[in-house]
Coordinates of C-alpha atoms and ligand atoms in Angstrom, one line a residue:
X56 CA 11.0 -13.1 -20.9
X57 CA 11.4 -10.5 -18.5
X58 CA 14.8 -9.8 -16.3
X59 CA 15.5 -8.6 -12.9
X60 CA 17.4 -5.2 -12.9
X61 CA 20.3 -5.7 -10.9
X62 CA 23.0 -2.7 -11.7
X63 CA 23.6 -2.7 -15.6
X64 CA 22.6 -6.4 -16.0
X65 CA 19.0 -7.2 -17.2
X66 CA 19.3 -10.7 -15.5
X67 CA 18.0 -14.8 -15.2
X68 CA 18.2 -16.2 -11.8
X69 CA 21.8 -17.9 -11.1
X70 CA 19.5 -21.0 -10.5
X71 CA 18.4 -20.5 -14.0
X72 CA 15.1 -21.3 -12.9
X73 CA 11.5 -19.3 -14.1
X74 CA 7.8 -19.6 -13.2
X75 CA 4.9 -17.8 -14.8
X76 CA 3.1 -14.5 -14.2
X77 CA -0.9 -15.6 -15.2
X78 CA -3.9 -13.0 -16.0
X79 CA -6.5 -13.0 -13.1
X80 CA -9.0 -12.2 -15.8
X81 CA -8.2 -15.2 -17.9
X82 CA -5.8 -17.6 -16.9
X83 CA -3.3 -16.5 -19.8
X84 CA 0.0 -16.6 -19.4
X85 CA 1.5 -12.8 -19.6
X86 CA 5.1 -13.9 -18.9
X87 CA 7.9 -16.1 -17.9
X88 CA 9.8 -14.5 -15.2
X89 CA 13.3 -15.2 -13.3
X90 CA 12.6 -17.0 -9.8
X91 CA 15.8 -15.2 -7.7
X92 CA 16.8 -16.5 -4.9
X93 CA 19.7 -15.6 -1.9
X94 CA 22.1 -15.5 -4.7
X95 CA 20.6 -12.5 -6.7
X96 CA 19.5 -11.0 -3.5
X97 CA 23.4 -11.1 -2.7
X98 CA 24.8 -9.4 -6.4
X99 CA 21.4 -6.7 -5.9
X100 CA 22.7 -5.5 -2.1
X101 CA 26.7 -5.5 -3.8
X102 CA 25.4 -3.6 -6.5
X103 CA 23.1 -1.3 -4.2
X104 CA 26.1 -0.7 -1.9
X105 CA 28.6 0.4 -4.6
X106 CA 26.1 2.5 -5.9
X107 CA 25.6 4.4 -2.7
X108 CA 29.0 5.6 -2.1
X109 CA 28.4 7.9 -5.3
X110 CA 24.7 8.2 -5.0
X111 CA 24.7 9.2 -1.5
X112 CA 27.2 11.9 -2.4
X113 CA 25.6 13.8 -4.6
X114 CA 24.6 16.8 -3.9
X115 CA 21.0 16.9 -2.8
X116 CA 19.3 19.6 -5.2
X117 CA 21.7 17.7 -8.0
X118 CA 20.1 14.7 -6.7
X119 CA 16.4 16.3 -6.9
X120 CA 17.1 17.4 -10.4
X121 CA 18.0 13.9 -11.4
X122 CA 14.6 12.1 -9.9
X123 CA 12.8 15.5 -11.3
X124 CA 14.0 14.3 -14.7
X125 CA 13.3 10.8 -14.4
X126 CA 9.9 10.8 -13.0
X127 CA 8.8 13.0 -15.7
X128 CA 10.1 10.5 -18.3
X129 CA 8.4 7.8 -16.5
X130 CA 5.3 9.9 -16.5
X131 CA 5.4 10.1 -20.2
X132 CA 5.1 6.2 -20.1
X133 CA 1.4 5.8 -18.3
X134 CA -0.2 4.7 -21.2
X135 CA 2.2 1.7 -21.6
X136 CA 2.8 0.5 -17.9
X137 CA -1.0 0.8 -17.5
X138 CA -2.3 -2.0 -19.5
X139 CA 1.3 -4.1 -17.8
X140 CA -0.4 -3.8 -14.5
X141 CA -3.8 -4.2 -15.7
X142 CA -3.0 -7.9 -17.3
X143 CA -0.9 -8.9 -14.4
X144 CA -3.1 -7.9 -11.4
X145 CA -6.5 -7.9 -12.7
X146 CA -7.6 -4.4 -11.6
X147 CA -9.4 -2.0 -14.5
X148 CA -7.4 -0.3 -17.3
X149 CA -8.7 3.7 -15.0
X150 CA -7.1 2.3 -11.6
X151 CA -4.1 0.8 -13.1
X152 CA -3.6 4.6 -14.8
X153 CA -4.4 5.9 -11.8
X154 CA -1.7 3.7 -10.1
X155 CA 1.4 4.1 -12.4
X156 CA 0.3 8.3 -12.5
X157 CA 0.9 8.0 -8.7
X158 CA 4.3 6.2 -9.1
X159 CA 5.6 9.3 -11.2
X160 CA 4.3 11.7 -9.0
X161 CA 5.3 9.8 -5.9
X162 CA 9.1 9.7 -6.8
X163 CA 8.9 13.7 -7.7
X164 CA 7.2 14.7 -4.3
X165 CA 10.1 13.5 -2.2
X166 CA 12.6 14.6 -4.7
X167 CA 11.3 18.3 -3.9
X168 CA 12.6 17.1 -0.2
X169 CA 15.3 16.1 -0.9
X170 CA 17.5 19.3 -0.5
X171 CA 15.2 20.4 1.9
X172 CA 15.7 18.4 4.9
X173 CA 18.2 19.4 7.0
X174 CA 20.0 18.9 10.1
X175 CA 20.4 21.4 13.2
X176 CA 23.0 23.6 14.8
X177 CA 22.5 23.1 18.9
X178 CA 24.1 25.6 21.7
X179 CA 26.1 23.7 24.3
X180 CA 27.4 25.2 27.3
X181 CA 31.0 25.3 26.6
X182 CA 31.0 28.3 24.7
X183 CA 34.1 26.7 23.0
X184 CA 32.3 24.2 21.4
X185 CA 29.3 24.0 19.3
X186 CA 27.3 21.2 18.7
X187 CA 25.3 20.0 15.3
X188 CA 22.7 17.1 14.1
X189 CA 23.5 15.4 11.3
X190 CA 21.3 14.2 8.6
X191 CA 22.4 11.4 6.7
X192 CA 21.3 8.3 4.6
X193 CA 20.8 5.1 6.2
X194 CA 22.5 2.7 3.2
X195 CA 20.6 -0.2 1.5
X196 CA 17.6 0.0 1.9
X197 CA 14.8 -3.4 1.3
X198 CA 11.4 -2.8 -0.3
X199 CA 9.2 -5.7 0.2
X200 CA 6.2 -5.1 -1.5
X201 CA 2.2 -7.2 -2.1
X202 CA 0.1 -7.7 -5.5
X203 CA -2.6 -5.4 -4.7
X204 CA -1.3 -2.0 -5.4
X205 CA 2.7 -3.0 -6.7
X206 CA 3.8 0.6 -8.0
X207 CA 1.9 2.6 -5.5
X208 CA 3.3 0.7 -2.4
X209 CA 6.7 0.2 -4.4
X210 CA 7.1 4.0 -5.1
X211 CA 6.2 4.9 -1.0
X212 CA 9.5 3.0 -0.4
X213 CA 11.8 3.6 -2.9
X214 CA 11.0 7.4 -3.3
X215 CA 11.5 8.7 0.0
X216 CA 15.0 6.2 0.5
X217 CA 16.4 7.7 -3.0
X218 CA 15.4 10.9 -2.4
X219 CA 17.2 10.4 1.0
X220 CA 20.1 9.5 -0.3
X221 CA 19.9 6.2 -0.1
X222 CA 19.8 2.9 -2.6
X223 CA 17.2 0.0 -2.7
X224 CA 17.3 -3.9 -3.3
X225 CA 13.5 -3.6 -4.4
X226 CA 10.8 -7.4 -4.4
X227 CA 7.8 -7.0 -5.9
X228 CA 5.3 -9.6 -5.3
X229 CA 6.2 -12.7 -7.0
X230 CA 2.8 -12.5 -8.7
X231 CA 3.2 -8.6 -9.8
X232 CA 6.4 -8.0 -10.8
X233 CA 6.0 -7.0 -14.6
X234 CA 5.1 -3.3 -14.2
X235 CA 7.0 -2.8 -11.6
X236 CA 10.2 -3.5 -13.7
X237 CA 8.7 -1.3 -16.3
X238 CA 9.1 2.0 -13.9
X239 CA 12.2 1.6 -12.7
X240 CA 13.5 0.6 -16.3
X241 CA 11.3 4.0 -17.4
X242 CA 13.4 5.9 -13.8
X243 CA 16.8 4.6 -15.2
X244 CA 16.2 5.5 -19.1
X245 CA 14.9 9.2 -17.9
X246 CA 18.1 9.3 -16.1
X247 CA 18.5 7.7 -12.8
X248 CA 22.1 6.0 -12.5
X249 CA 21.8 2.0 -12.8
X250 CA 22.2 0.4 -9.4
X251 CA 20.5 3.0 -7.2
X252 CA 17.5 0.9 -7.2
X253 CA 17.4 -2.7 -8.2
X254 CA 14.8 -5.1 -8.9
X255 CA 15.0 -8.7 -7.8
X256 CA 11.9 -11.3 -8.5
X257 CA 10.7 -14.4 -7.0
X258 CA 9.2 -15.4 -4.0
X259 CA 12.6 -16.7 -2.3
X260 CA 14.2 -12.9 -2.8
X261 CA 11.9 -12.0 0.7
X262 CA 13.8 -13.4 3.3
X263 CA 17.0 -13.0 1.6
X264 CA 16.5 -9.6 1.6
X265 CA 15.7 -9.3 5.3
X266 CA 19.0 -11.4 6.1
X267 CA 21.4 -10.1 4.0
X268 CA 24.1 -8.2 6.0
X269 CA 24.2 -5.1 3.6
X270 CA 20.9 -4.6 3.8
X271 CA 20.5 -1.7 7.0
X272 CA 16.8 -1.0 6.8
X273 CA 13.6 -3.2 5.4
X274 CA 10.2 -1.6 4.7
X275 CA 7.6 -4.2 4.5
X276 CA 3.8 -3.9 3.3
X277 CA 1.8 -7.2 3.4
X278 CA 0.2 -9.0 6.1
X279 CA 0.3 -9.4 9.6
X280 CA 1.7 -12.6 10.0
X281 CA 4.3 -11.8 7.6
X282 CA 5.2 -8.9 9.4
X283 CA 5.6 -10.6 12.5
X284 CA 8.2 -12.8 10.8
X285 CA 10.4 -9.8 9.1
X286 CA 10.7 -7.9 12.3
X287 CA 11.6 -11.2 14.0
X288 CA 14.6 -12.1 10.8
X289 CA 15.4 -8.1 11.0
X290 CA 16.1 -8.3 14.9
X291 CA 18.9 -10.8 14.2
X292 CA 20.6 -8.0 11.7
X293 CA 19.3 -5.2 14.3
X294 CA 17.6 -3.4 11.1
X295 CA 15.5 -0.9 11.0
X296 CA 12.3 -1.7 9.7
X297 CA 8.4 -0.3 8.6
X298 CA 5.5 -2.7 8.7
X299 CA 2.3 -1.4 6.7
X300 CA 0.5 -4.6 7.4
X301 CA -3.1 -5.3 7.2
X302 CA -6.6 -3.9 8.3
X303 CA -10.0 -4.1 8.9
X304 CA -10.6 0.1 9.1
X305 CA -14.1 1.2 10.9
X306 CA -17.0 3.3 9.3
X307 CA -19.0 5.2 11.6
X308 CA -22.3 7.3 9.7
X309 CA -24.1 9.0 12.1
X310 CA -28.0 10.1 11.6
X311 CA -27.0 13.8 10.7
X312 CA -24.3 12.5 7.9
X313 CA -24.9 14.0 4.1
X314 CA -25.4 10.2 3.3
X315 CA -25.0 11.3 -0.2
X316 CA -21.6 11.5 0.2
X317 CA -21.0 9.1 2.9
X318 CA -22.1 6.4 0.1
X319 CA -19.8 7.2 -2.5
X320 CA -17.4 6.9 -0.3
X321 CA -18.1 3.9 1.3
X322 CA -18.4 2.2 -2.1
X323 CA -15.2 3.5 -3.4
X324 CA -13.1 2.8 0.1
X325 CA -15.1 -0.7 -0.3
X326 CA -15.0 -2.0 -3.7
X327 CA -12.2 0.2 -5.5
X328 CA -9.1 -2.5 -6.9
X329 CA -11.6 -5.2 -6.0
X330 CA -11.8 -4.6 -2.5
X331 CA -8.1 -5.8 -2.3
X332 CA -6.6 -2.6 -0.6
X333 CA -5.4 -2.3 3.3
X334 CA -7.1 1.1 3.7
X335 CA -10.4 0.5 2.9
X336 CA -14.1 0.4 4.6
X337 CA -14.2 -3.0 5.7
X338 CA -16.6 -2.6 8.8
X339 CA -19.9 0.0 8.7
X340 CA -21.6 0.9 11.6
X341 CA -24.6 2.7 10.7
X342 CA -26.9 4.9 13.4
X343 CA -30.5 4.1 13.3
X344 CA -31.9 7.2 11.8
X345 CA -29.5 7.1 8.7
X346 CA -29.8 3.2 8.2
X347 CA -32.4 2.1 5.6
X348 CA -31.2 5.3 3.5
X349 CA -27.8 4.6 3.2
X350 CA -28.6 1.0 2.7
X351 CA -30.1 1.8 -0.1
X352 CA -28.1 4.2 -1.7
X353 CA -25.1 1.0 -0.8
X354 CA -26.9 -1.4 -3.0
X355 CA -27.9 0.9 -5.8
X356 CA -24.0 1.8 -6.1
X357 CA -22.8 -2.0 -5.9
X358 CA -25.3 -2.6 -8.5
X359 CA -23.7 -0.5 -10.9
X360 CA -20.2 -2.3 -10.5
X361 CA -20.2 -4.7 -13.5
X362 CA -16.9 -7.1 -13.1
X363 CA -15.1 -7.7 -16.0
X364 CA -11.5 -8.0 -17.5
X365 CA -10.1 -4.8 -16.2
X366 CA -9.2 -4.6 -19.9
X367 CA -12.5 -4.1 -21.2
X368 CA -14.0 -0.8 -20.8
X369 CA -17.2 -0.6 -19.5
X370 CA -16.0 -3.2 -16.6
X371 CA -16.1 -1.2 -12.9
X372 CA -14.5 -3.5 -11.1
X373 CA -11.2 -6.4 -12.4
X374 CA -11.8 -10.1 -11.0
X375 CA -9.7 -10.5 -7.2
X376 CA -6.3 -11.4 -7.8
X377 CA -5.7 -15.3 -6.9
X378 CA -8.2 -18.3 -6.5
X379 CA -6.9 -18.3 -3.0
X380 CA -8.0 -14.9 -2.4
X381 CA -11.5 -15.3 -3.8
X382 CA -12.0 -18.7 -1.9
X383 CA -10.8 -16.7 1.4
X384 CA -13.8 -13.7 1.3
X385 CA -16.0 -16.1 0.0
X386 CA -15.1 -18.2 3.2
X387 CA -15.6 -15.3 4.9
X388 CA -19.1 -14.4 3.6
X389 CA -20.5 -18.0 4.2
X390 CA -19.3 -17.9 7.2
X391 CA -21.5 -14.7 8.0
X392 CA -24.2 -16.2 6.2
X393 CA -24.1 -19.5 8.0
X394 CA -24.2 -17.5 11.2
X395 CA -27.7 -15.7 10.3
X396 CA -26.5 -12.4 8.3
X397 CA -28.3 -11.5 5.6
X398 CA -27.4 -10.7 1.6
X399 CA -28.5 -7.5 0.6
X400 CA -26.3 -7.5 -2.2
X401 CA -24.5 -10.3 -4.3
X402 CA -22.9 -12.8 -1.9
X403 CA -22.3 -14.8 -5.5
X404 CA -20.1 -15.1 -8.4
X405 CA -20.6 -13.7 -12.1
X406 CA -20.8 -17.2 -14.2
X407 CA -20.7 -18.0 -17.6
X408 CA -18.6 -17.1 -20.8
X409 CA -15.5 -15.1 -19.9
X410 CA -16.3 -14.9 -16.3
X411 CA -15.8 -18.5 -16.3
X412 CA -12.0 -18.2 -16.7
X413 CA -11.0 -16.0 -13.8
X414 CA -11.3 -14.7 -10.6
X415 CA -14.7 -12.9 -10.5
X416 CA -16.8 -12.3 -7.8
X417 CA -19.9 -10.0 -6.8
X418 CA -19.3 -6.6 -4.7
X419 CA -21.4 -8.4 -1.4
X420 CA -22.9 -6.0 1.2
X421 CA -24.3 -8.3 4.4
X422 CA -26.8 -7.0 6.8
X423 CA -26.8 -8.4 10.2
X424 CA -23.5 -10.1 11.1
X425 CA -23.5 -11.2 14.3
X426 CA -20.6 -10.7 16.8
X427 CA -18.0 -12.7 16.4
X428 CA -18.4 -13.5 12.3
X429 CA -14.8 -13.8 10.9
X430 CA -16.0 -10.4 8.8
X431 CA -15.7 -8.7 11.9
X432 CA -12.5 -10.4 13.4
X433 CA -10.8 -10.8 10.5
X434 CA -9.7 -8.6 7.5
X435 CA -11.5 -9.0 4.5
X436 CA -9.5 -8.5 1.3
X437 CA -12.1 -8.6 -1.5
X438 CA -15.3 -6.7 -2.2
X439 CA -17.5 -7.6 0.7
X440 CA -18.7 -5.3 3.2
X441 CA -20.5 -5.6 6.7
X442 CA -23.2 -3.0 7.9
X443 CA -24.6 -2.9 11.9
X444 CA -26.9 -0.5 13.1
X445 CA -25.8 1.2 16.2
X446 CA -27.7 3.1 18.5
X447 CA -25.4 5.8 19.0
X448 CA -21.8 7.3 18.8
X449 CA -20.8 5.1 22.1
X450 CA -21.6 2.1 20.3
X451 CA -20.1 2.9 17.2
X452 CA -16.4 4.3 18.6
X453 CA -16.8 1.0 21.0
X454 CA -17.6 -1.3 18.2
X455 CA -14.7 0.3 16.0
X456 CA -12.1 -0.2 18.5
X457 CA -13.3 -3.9 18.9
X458 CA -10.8 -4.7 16.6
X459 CA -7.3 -5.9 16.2
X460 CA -6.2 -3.9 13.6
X461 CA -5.6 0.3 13.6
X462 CA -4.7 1.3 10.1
X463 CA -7.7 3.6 8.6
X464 CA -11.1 4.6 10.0
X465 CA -13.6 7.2 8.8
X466 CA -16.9 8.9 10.5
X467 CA -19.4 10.9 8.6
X468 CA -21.3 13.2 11.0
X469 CA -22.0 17.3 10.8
X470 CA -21.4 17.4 14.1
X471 CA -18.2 18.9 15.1
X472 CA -17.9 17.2 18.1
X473 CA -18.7 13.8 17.4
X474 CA -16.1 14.2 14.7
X475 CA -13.4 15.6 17.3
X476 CA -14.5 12.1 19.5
X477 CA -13.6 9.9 16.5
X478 CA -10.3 11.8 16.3
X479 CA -9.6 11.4 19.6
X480 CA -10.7 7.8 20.6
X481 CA -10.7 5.3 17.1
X482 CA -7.7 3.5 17.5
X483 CA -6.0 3.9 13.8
X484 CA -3.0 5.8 12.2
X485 CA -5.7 7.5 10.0
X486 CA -9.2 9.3 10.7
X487 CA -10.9 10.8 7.4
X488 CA -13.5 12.9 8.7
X489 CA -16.7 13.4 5.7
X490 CA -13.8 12.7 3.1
X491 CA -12.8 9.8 0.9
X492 CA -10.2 7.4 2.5
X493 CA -6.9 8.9 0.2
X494 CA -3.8 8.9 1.1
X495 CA -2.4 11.8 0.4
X496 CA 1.2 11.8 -0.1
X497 CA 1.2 15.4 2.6
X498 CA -0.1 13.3 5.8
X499 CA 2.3 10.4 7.1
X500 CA 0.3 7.1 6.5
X501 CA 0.7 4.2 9.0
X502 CA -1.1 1.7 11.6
X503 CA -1.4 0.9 15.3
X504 CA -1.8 -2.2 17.1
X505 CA -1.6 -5.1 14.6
X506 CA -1.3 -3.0 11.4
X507 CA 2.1 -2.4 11.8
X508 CA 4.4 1.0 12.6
X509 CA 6.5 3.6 10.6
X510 CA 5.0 6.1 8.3
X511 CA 4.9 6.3 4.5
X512 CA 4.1 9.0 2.5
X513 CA 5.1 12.9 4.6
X514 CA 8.0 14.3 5.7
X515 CA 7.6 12.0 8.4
X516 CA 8.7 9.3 5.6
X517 CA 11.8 11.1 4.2
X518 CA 12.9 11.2 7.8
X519 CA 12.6 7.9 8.5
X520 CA 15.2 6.7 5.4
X521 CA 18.1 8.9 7.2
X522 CA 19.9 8.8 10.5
X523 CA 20.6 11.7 12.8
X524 CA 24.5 11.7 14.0
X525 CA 25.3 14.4 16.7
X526 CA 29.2 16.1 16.4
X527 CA 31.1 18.0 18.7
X528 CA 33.2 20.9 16.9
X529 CA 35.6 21.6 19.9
X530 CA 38.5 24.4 19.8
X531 CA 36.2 27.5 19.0
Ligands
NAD1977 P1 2.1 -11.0 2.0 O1 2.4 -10.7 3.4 O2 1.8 -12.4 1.7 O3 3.3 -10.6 1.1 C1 3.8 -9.3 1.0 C2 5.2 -9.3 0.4 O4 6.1 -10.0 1.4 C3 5.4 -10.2 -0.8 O5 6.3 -9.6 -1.7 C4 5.9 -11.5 -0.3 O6 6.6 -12.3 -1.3 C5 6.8 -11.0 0.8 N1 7.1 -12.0 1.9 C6 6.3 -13.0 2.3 N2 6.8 -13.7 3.3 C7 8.0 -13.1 3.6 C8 9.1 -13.3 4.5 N3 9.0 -14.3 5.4 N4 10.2 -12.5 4.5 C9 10.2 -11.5 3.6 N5 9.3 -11.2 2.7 C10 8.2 -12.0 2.7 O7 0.9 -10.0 1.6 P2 0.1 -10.0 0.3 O8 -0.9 -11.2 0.4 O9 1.0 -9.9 -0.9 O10 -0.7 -8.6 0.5 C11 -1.9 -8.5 1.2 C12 -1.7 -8.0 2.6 O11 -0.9 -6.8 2.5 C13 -3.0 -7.7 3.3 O12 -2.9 -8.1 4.6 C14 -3.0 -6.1 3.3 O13 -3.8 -5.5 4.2 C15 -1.6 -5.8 3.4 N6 -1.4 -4.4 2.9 C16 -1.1 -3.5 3.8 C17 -0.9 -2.2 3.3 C18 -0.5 -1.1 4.3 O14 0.0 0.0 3.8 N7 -0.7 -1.2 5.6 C19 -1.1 -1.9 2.0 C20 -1.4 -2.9 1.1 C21 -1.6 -4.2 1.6

């Protein structure tokens, strides 16, 4: 049975009580985990808290050397946390590796900050005194994290709030939580001291960690509505806080696009992890000229994505996570169907033998959506796409903004200055122009409107897991 990490204790709940971590793929089992509640939530923020007064003072290139060390132990592990993730979310045995390779390389990224970032010295008119900026760790920190990418959105928390300084009362998705727990237990046996970050499991931990009085700042990715209810718990506290919350990000191919590459990355932003990912292509507005081409070259790629157990190795794309999921984008597509649109790809499930006994569904790509179809209004989490034609670059950057969501958007044009129009006027904390939707860790990563704010990922991140203090040195 697995434990939560909470300082040197591999621990049950204090209720005592479990539930059970399923396969998407086949309904197994996988394994019996703790279900925490406000109680473990409690001993993780005392334990977070006593670590901090010797974590936050070690030195920083001390502190570097330590995360240096333990992400590369971590790293060693890939091969082993890979086929965790794979059995408990349901994506493919290459994504999951691509995931837990991300984790390692996250957590050594911002340890190369971390005795980097510094304060300032500031001039002040009484030559007698001088002034500086201070730089310093915030405390505990929260990490609320979903099921769709759990070490990839755990790691853009916890690595820039260690590196910082600081120490982390960490919730993985009650559904996700095994290989999680395996990096940090790889973090702490490559060297990072227990109780810097701990684990806690179970869907109760959530709102325990956003009340808990130790707890100074809370980083949240997951939906929308849930956002809305952590920043309105975290006002009472007066924390800090970062939503990543959801998105339905805007594609814009224009007639002079290389539609070559526009498609590839369409279908990878679209169906990658099953479609289940916030930044990804989840409305395409096509100009007239370049429409029946990319179509095309849309449906011969979603073609090739066999489903399967992520396990097995010639499947392209794992089942979606939950039932509930599935049933919500399949809602979605009828929906669009019932309103008129039409199927030029899937729209179904894979039946029969194994499909039978999980979550599978067919990458969908719908033609003629009208306005006002929940694929437009809503965000779809799962592999189905929308495609309009527009008429022009008006419509599309019109259409795009129609929207209540800003995370991601993309255009794929030659011409530089429709490309510098999308910069300027889509509404969204990211604009890939003729490139693959990546984050890369380099460029802060963050929404507008109803996606949330804060950054991950960037300097910008580090900064935002300290506090600037200003001091007056007097008697010069
Ligand atoms: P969710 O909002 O249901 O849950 C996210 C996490 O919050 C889970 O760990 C959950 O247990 C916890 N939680 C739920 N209610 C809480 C509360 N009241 N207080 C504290 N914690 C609470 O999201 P999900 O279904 O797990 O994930 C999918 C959503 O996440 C999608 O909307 C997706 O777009 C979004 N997402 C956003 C980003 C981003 O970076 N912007 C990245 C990935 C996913």
């Amino acid at each position: 049975m697995a434990t939560m990490i909470i300082e040197g204790d591999r621990t049950k709940a204090a209720s005592g009580k479990t539930y059970e971590v399923r396969n998407p793929a086949t309904g197994d089992v996988v394994d019996e985990v703790p279900a925490g509640g406000p109680a473990d939530v409690d001993k993780a923020a005392q334990a977070a808290a006593k670590a901090f007064t010797t974590w936050s003072r070690l030195p920083a290139n001390k502190r570097a050397e330590v995360l240096h060390k333990a992400s590369q132990h971590m790293l060693q592990k890939v091969e082993q946390i890979a086929p965790i993730l794979t059995r408990e979310q349901g994506k493919t045995i290459l994504e999951s590796r691509i995931e837990a390779q991300r984790f390692g390389e996250n957590i050594a990224w911002f340890a190369d900050l971390a005795d980097k970032i510094h304060g300032e010295h500031v001039r002040l008119p009484d030559l007698t005194t001088y002034g500086l900026v201070v730089r310093k760790p915030i405390g505990v920190c929260g990490a609320i994290v979903p099921w769709n990418f759990p070490l990839t959105l755990a790691a853009n928390k916890v690595a820039p709030a260690i590196a910082a300084g600081n120490t982390v009362v960490l919730k993985p998705a009650s559904t996700t939580p095994l290989a999680t727990l395996a990096c940090i237990e790889a973090l702490i046996e490559g060297g990072l001291p227990e109780g810097v970050v701990n684990v806690v499991l179970g869907q109760a931990t959530g709102e325990a960690i956003v009340s808990h009085p130790l707890i100074r700042k809370i980083a949240l990715t997951g939906s929308t509505p849930t956002g809305k209810k952590v920043m309105a718990s975290a006002a009472e506290g007066l924390k800090k806080v970062t939503l990543e919350l959801g998105g339905s990000d805007p594609c814009i191919v224009l007639d002079d696009a290389d539609l070559e590459g526009a498609a590839r990355a369409i279908s990878v932003g679209r169906f990658f992890n099953c479609g289940q990912a916030c930044l990804a292509v989840k409305r395409l507005y096509v100009q007239e000229g370049a429409y029946d081409a990319l179509l095309e070259k849309l449906v011969a790629r979603a073609s090739k994505l066999k489903p399967g157990n992520g396990m097995d190795k010639d499947s392209r794309m794992g089942p979606m996570h939950t039932e509930t999921q599935r049933a919500e984008v399949e809602a979605q597509v009828k929906d669009a169907v019932d309103r008129g649109a039409k199927v030029a790809h899937g729209a179904g499930r894979p039946q029969g033998g194994d499909y039978d006994k999980g979550w599978f569904i067919e990458p969908t790509i719908l033609e003629d959506v009208p306005d006002g179809a929940r694929m437009w209004t809503e965000e779809v989490f799962g592999p189905a796409l929308p495609v309009r034609r527009i008429k022009d670059l008006d419509e599309g950057l019109r259409l795009a903004n129609d929207s209540q969501f800003g995370l991601g958007s993309s255009i794929w044009t030659t011409s530089m200055a429709a490309a510098y129009r999308a910069v300027q006027e889509i509404e969204a904390g990211y604009t890939w122009v003729n490139a693959l939707q990546i984050a890369h860790d380099e460029l802060p990563f963050g929404g507008t409107k109803q996606s949330g704010f804060g950054k991950e990922h960037g300097v910008e991140a580090f900064l935002q897991y300290t506090e600037e203090k200003s001091v007056v040195y007097g008697g010069m």
